[in-house]
Amino acid sequence: MLVDDHAVLRAGLANLLNFEPGITVVAEADDGDTARQLWRQHRPDVTLLDLSLTGTDGIETLRLLHAEFPEARVLMLTSSEAHEDIQHSLQAGACGYVTKNIRRAELVDAIRAVHAGGRPIGEHVARLLATETPHGILSRREIEVLGLIRQGFTNAEIGRLLGIAERTAKAHVAALLAKLEAADRAEAVARGFERGLLKV
Amino acid sequence: MLVDDHAVLRAGLANLLNFEPGITVVAEADDGDTARQLWRQHRPDVTLLDLSLTGTDGIETLRLLHAEFPEARVLMLTSSEAHEDIQHSLQAGACGYVTKNIRRAELVDAIRAVHAGGRPIGEHVARLLATETPHGILSRREIEVLGLIRQGFTNAEIGRLLGIAERTAKAHVAALLAKLEAADRAEAVARGFERGLLKV
DNA sequence: TCGTCTATTGGCCGATCGGCCAATCGGGAG
DNA sequence: CTCCCGATTGGCCGATCGGCCAATAGACGA
């Protein structure tokens, strides 16, 4: 089963995969809710899932699907190379993770590996996981503050909104800037989006 | 000719299009420079171009290609729904603009329309252009500055990087803050992501 | 050709930011 | 029962920001 919000990619991929012996695309979905519904009907051996879906995002869809059907075998096929996306996907129950830059043969290999019970990680992705080491995870308070920074609030306003002193808000900002390795709040917001802490 | 950084999409699309009578994929490129080089060799009737390319981006590639070969007929095929991307693509010489959510038949129609001299705008895209009325679309320069803000650069650094005065960088920042209705650069970055001007 | 839009630059100024130092307190881990 | 961490607060200060005023030149569409 294919789950991707790009109809063009789905059509092309379906066409391509149907030529592979032993592989048949039995269903396609362009959003998470449809995907889970179709899964119940078709029980596909393998599901290719994109992260960027309209409505329920890919991670959440994966989480819900996995909660309902722990036996579902899902291979993430996405363009994101974010460390968090990989980690969250695998933690949410994905069997594998490959990027869309993968070549045709490698994708087919990965699909067969997932079907056989393996947990393939794209070569490219594996390299990412090996090298990158995030310096620290944000506390809840810091994520909350980051959400307010995103909305353009000053430290004083953040303090007022959270019922704390401006000085304390500044401390939280300083802490999250360090953890995100950001030079200022603007870069912190960008890092937040990149790490999946903030969503569009 | 196909220009897209996702090998999976190119492979699928090529496979699919080669089944359409009268359509043959003569070349594929995954970056802008390769695209222009291949165009010189193959002189394709129609070029499908994505906006997100590594290195020279899609708009710049389009601009360069159009400057060298004004007769090139390019159909933008991308996932961005940002007003700026649509406007800038058409101004840079694109014959048409469709999103990857388009269905197979519509894509084929659009390709034939471009070949015949038309300027097709995807149904979805047309609706976007008609309905949404943002306070103002960002200029290319402003988007460029926004990209630097995102990376945590100060106005002085932005000026240095772009070879302009700090004062001018400040003017660009002020302009984009107004257009994005953002209180500060942090909110501007967030708005940039929300509008699809910035990508993860 | 005219007017609009964009890119460019200047000065001035109060508000805000981010960094550095240090401190208390409560809670979870070992 | 300690130790470490996160949340909280304080003062101080140079750097940076964002707003307001005005101006020139080139490009592009009507």
XYZ file of C-alpha atoms (C1' of nucleotides) in Angstrom:
460
model
C 0.000 0.000 0.000
C 1.228 3.502 -0.804
C 0.601 6.496 1.433
C 1.832 9.807 0.078
C 0.128 13.112 -0.529
C 1.676 13.460 -3.977
C -0.580 11.731 -6.471
C 2.133 11.980 -9.104
C 4.601 10.067 -6.980
C 2.015 7.462 -6.061
C 0.999 6.906 -9.666
C 4.558 6.658 -10.858
C 5.615 4.424 -8.018
C 2.596 2.135 -8.358
C 3.288 1.732 -12.034
C 6.912 0.956 -11.348
C 6.362 -1.453 -8.450
C 3.699 -3.418 -10.274
C 6.411 -4.492 -12.681
C 8.388 -6.071 -9.874
C 7.701 -9.771 -9.507
C 5.843 -10.546 -6.309
C 4.928 -6.937 -5.638
C 1.450 -5.570 -6.225
C 0.102 -2.226 -5.099
C -3.282 -3.023 -3.578
C -4.224 0.419 -2.296
C -3.189 4.071 -2.254
C -3.989 6.848 0.218
C -3.171 10.529 0.285
C -3.857 11.140 3.971
C -3.484 9.348 7.258
C -7.111 8.634 8.035
C -7.728 7.118 4.633
C -4.549 5.125 5.040
C -5.681 3.495 8.279
C -9.089 2.762 6.836
C -7.604 1.158 3.748
C -5.210 -0.834 5.868
C -8.155 -2.434 7.687
C -9.709 -3.407 4.375
C -6.649 -4.648 2.523
C -4.184 -5.750 5.218
C -1.194 -5.053 2.948
C 2.027 -6.970 3.543
C 4.022 -3.756 3.417
C 3.022 -0.091 3.643
C 5.124 2.739 2.216
C 4.458 5.836 4.287
C 5.452 9.461 3.777
C 5.943 11.822 6.715
C 4.344 14.893 5.205
C 0.627 14.256 5.008
C -2.191 16.770 5.195
C -4.228 16.483 8.372
C -2.836 13.734 10.598
C 0.887 13.728 9.932
C 2.928 10.665 9.061
C 4.309 9.993 12.538
C 0.896 10.241 14.134
C -0.617 8.018 11.456
C 2.112 5.487 12.044
C 1.534 5.647 15.784
C -2.205 5.120 15.415
C -1.811 2.346 12.871
C 0.769 0.576 14.990
C -1.411 0.831 18.086
C -4.311 -0.742 16.226
C -2.312 -3.292 14.237
C 1.077 -4.043 15.815
C 1.690 -6.519 13.006
C 1.599 -3.801 10.329
C 4.925 -3.583 8.531
C 5.652 -0.010 7.523
C 8.550 1.343 5.512
C 8.967 5.107 5.771
C 9.600 6.635 2.342
C 10.108 10.334 2.776
C 12.312 13.263 1.876
C 13.145 14.231 5.452
C 16.646 13.589 6.696
C 15.988 15.024 10.161
C 17.447 13.008 12.961
C 14.232 13.400 14.971
C 12.061 12.173 12.107
C 14.098 9.008 11.789
C 14.119 8.372 15.536
C 10.444 9.135 15.983
C 9.511 6.951 13.030
C 11.407 3.972 14.329
C 10.128 4.553 17.869
C 6.592 4.782 16.525
C 6.893 1.358 14.986
C 8.327 1.782 11.514
C 10.224 -1.246 10.214
C 12.490 0.846 8.028
C 13.328 4.333 6.840
C 14.564 5.378 3.416
C 14.659 8.740 1.687
C 13.174 9.525 -1.686
C 16.643 10.009 -3.089
C 17.024 6.247 -2.951
C 17.466 4.413 -6.229
C 14.809 2.126 -7.611
C 16.637 -1.126 -6.963
C 17.449 -0.164 -3.390
C 13.841 0.729 -2.723
C 12.673 -2.632 -4.014
C 15.293 -4.348 -1.859
C 14.097 -2.418 1.171
C 10.472 -3.388 0.502
C 11.408 -7.056 0.242
C 13.492 -6.789 3.404
C 10.569 -5.336 5.327
C 8.313 -8.062 4.034
C 10.825 -10.670 5.146
C 10.857 -9.233 8.664
C 13.972 -7.088 8.381
C 14.395 -3.503 9.472
C 16.224 -1.797 6.620
C 17.690 1.638 7.099
C 18.718 3.429 3.943
C 22.460 3.664 3.459
C 22.203 7.419 3.454
C 20.018 7.426 6.557
C 22.329 5.065 8.406
C 25.183 7.460 7.836
C 23.091 10.275 9.264
C 22.266 8.308 12.382
C 25.879 7.353 12.920
C 27.327 10.838 12.664
C 24.782 13.242 14.115
C 24.516 13.474 17.866
C 22.024 16.023 19.123
C 23.498 17.951 22.044
C 20.493 17.866 24.345
C 16.773 17.535 24.443
C 14.571 20.474 25.361
C 12.559 20.429 28.570
C 8.785 20.887 28.350
C 9.060 24.407 29.644
C 11.625 25.241 26.993
C 9.431 23.828 24.247
C 6.559 25.880 25.625
C 8.712 29.008 25.518
C 9.837 28.153 21.998
C 6.200 28.068 20.977
C 5.739 31.588 22.308
C 8.931 32.837 20.663
C 7.514 31.530 17.431
C 4.515 33.803 17.885
C 6.708 36.861 18.195
C 6.407 37.440 21.924
C 9.157 39.296 23.775
C 10.729 37.900 26.928
C 8.611 40.222 29.051
C 5.420 39.024 27.346
C 6.460 35.397 27.700
C 7.004 35.983 31.397
C 3.582 37.551 31.734
C 1.874 34.762 29.783
C 3.538 32.037 31.818
C 3.184 33.861 35.124
C 6.921 34.042 35.721
C 9.478 36.843 35.801
C 10.922 38.192 32.575
C 14.295 37.158 33.922
C 13.160 33.559 34.115
C 11.839 33.667 30.588
C 15.244 34.913 29.500
C 16.849 31.971 31.270
C 14.624 29.529 29.391
C 15.416 31.261 26.123
C 19.131 31.118 26.832
C 18.861 27.419 27.659
C 16.968 26.503 24.505
C 19.293 28.579 22.357
C 22.196 26.559 23.703
C 20.489 23.207 23.231
C 19.382 24.037 19.720
C 22.788 25.528 18.980
C 21.046 28.632 17.710
C 22.570 32.096 17.571
C 19.274 33.855 18.233
C 15.529 33.208 18.609
C 14.995 33.326 14.856
C 17.389 30.459 14.284
C 15.887 28.672 17.283
C 12.483 28.731 15.586
C 14.011 27.347 12.410
C 15.736 24.585 14.362
C 12.452 23.895 16.092
C 10.772 23.263 12.767
C 13.671 21.178 11.535
C 13.595 19.015 14.634
C 9.860 18.597 14.528
C 9.350 20.455 17.812
C 7.274 22.999 15.921
C 4.741 22.112 13.282
C 3.375 24.208 10.465
C 13.056 16.048 -19.709
C 12.596 15.554 -15.972
C 14.334 17.665 -13.344
C 13.702 16.601 -9.750
C 15.977 15.707 -6.888
C 13.946 12.647 -5.906
C 15.186 9.686 -7.905
C 12.119 7.697 -6.909
C 9.764 10.258 -8.390
C 11.806 10.581 -11.560
C 11.942 6.845 -12.090
C 8.246 6.424 -11.491
C 7.280 9.375 -13.611
C 9.546 8.399 -16.492
C 8.097 4.929 -16.474
C 4.587 6.339 -16.463
C 5.091 9.010 -19.125
C 6.820 6.667 -21.544
C 3.523 4.820 -21.818
C 1.784 7.941 -23.054
C 1.625 8.132 -26.852
C 3.784 10.884 -28.228
C 5.649 11.415 -24.957
C 9.178 10.174 -24.396
C 11.482 11.054 -21.533
C 14.778 11.858 -23.196
C 16.747 12.983 -20.140
C 16.651 13.264 -16.354
C 18.549 15.560 -14.002
C 18.678 15.855 -10.246
C 20.174 19.331 -10.046
C 19.995 22.616 -11.917
C 23.417 22.649 -13.517
C 23.001 19.148 -14.907
C 19.564 20.167 -16.125
C 20.854 23.076 -18.175
C 23.650 20.978 -19.598
C 21.272 18.209 -20.607
C 18.912 20.754 -22.129
C 21.668 21.922 -24.474
C 22.291 18.342 -25.580
C 18.725 17.133 -25.930
C 16.625 20.243 -26.619
C 13.527 18.650 -25.081
C 10.107 19.840 -26.222
C 8.958 20.157 -22.632
C 10.835 20.243 -19.334
C 9.268 19.286 -16.005
C 11.044 21.222 -13.282
C 10.891 20.949 -9.494
C 11.550 23.941 -7.257
C 13.529 22.185 -4.567
C 16.868 21.249 -6.029
C 20.188 20.918 -4.273
C 22.642 23.609 -5.292
C 21.097 26.038 -7.759
C 17.418 26.153 -6.845
C 14.563 25.670 -9.254
C 13.742 29.334 -9.798
C 17.341 30.238 -10.488
C 17.728 27.271 -12.817
C 14.614 28.353 -14.667
C 15.910 31.901 -14.930
C 19.277 30.791 -16.277
C 17.735 28.336 -18.696
C 15.251 30.896 -19.927
C 17.985 33.511 -20.409
C 20.014 31.070 -22.502
C 17.105 29.488 -24.364
C 14.003 31.704 -24.397
C 12.276 29.043 -26.473
C 12.530 26.446 -23.682
C 9.091 25.343 -22.580
C 9.081 24.564 -18.884
C 6.269 23.168 -16.749
C 6.829 23.562 -13.023
C 5.974 20.354 -11.190
C 6.455 20.914 -7.501
C 4.903 20.471 -4.090
C 4.986 24.122 -3.074
C 1.726 26.003 -2.903
C 3.323 29.301 -1.873
C 2.137 32.345 -3.777
C 5.689 33.512 -4.081
C 6.805 30.309 -5.766
C 3.975 30.421 -8.286
C 4.452 34.105 -9.106
C 8.207 33.914 -9.331
C 8.098 30.797 -11.476
C 5.775 32.362 -14.001
C 7.763 35.605 -14.006
C 10.965 33.655 -14.534
C 9.576 32.139 -17.710
C 7.685 29.018 -16.727
C 4.910 28.076 -19.135
C 2.865 26.415 -16.438
C 2.680 25.453 -12.786
C 1.121 22.331 -11.314
C 1.530 20.706 -7.915
C 2.502 17.115 -7.333
C -0.970 16.480 -5.999
C -2.198 16.621 -9.578
C -3.647 13.456 -11.051
C -1.945 11.544 -13.803
C -4.356 12.508 -16.570
C -4.223 16.189 -15.643
C -0.448 16.134 -15.658
C -0.387 14.592 -19.099
C -2.884 17.210 -20.285
C -0.717 19.964 -18.852
C 2.371 18.588 -20.590
C 0.558 18.482 -23.930
C -0.780 21.986 -23.353
C 2.705 23.331 -22.722
C 3.965 21.584 -25.840
C 1.149 23.151 -27.830
C 2.073 26.610 -26.625
C -0.414 26.960 -23.787
C 0.218 28.133 -20.260
C -1.637 25.697 -18.006
C -2.144 26.431 -14.353
C -3.241 23.505 -12.226
C -6.826 23.650 -11.062
C -5.673 23.559 -7.479
C -3.097 26.264 -8.083
C -5.611 28.485 -9.850
C -7.893 28.259 -6.856
C -5.031 29.262 -4.589
C -4.222 32.289 -6.700
C -7.857 33.329 -6.800
C -8.818 32.919 -3.164
C -5.885 33.765 -0.943
C -4.947 37.395 -0.876
C -1.858 37.827 1.219
C -0.965 41.367 2.191
C 1.916 41.239 -0.209
C 4.200 38.670 -1.673
C 7.848 38.754 -0.747
C 10.388 39.768 -3.338
C 13.157 37.319 -4.154
C 15.610 39.439 -2.248
C 13.398 39.405 0.803
C 13.069 35.638 0.629
C 16.827 35.422 0.349
C 17.191 37.581 3.454
C 14.608 35.480 5.263
C 16.714 32.445 4.521
C 19.692 34.112 6.175
C 17.627 35.251 9.165
C 16.652 31.640 9.563
C 20.305 30.751 9.917
C 20.764 33.212 12.750
C 22.689 35.894 10.906
C 22.578 39.480 12.162
C 21.746 42.374 9.853
C 25.431 43.253 9.598
C 26.310 39.698 8.597
C 23.491 39.571 6.092
C 24.785 42.770 4.553
C 28.274 41.334 4.324
C 27.051 38.052 2.824
C 24.949 39.797 0.195
C 27.498 42.487 -0.508
C 25.199 45.319 0.564
C 25.159 47.782 3.458
C 23.822 46.714 6.837
C 21.285 49.489 6.454
C 19.937 47.893 3.304
C 19.690 44.524 4.994
C 17.679 46.207 7.727
C 15.375 47.656 5.086
C 14.766 44.204 3.624
C 14.108 42.819 7.077
C 11.671 45.618 7.863
C 9.882 45.009 4.558
C 9.516 41.273 5.074
C 8.374 41.728 8.657
C 5.587 43.985 7.408
C 4.570 41.647 4.593
C 4.566 38.613 6.864
C 2.820 40.603 9.596
C 5.484 39.425 12.013
C 6.507 41.228 15.193
C 10.145 40.169 14.951
C 12.503 37.941 12.948
C 11.610 34.878 15.008
C 7.957 35.154 14.058
C 8.979 35.924 10.494
C 10.782 32.594 10.312
C 7.708 30.832 11.665
C 5.486 32.575 9.097
C 7.992 31.620 6.442
C 7.565 27.965 7.300
C 3.792 28.307 7.510
C 3.619 29.919 4.079
C 5.935 27.381 2.550
C 8.630 29.950 1.827
C 10.993 28.028 4.059
C 11.304 24.293 3.931
C 12.471 21.920 6.603
C 6.020 57.506 -21.601
C 4.332 57.398 -16.695
C 3.803 55.484 -12.426
C 4.630 51.525 -9.421
C 7.693 48.374 -7.402
C 12.179 46.895 -5.861
C 16.863 47.562 -4.351
C 19.744 50.536 -2.379
C 21.588 53.880 1.417
C 21.690 57.426 5.256
C 20.888 59.070 10.335
C 18.720 58.703 14.900
C 16.896 56.387 19.056
C 14.461 53.772 22.605
C 13.449 48.876 23.294
C 15.016 44.382 23.447
C 18.278 40.853 23.294
C 21.754 37.612 24.756
C 25.808 36.771 27.726
C 28.154 36.557 32.289
C 28.077 35.977 37.313
C 25.538 33.909 41.160
C 21.633 31.936 44.029
C 17.466 29.126 46.002
C 14.407 25.210 45.896
C 11.985 21.034 44.792
C 11.998 16.472 42.740
C 13.679 12.288 40.639
C 17.735 9.011 40.234
C 21.169 6.232 42.258
C 19.867 9.979 51.780
C 22.786 12.564 48.701
C 23.507 14.328 43.796
C 22.084 16.352 39.656
C 18.733 18.736 36.967
C 15.091 21.849 35.888
C 12.579 25.999 37.268
C 13.020 30.125 39.268
C 15.076 34.993 40.119
C 18.524 38.979 40.485
C 21.849 42.636 38.490
C 24.748 44.487 34.831
C 25.987 45.757 30.067
C 27.383 46.017 25.241
C 25.308 44.503 20.911
C 21.472 44.315 18.104
C 16.945 45.241 16.761
C 12.993 47.521 14.733
C 10.682 51.961 13.757
C 10.519 56.641 11.700
C 12.071 60.103 8.431
C 13.817 60.670 3.585
C 16.218 59.822 -0.964
C 18.064 57.852 -5.691
C 18.144 54.726 -9.501
C 16.666 50.968 -12.434
C 13.172 47.596 -14.009
C 8.706 46.422 -15.519
C 3.965 46.763 -16.743
C -0.038 49.820 -18.300
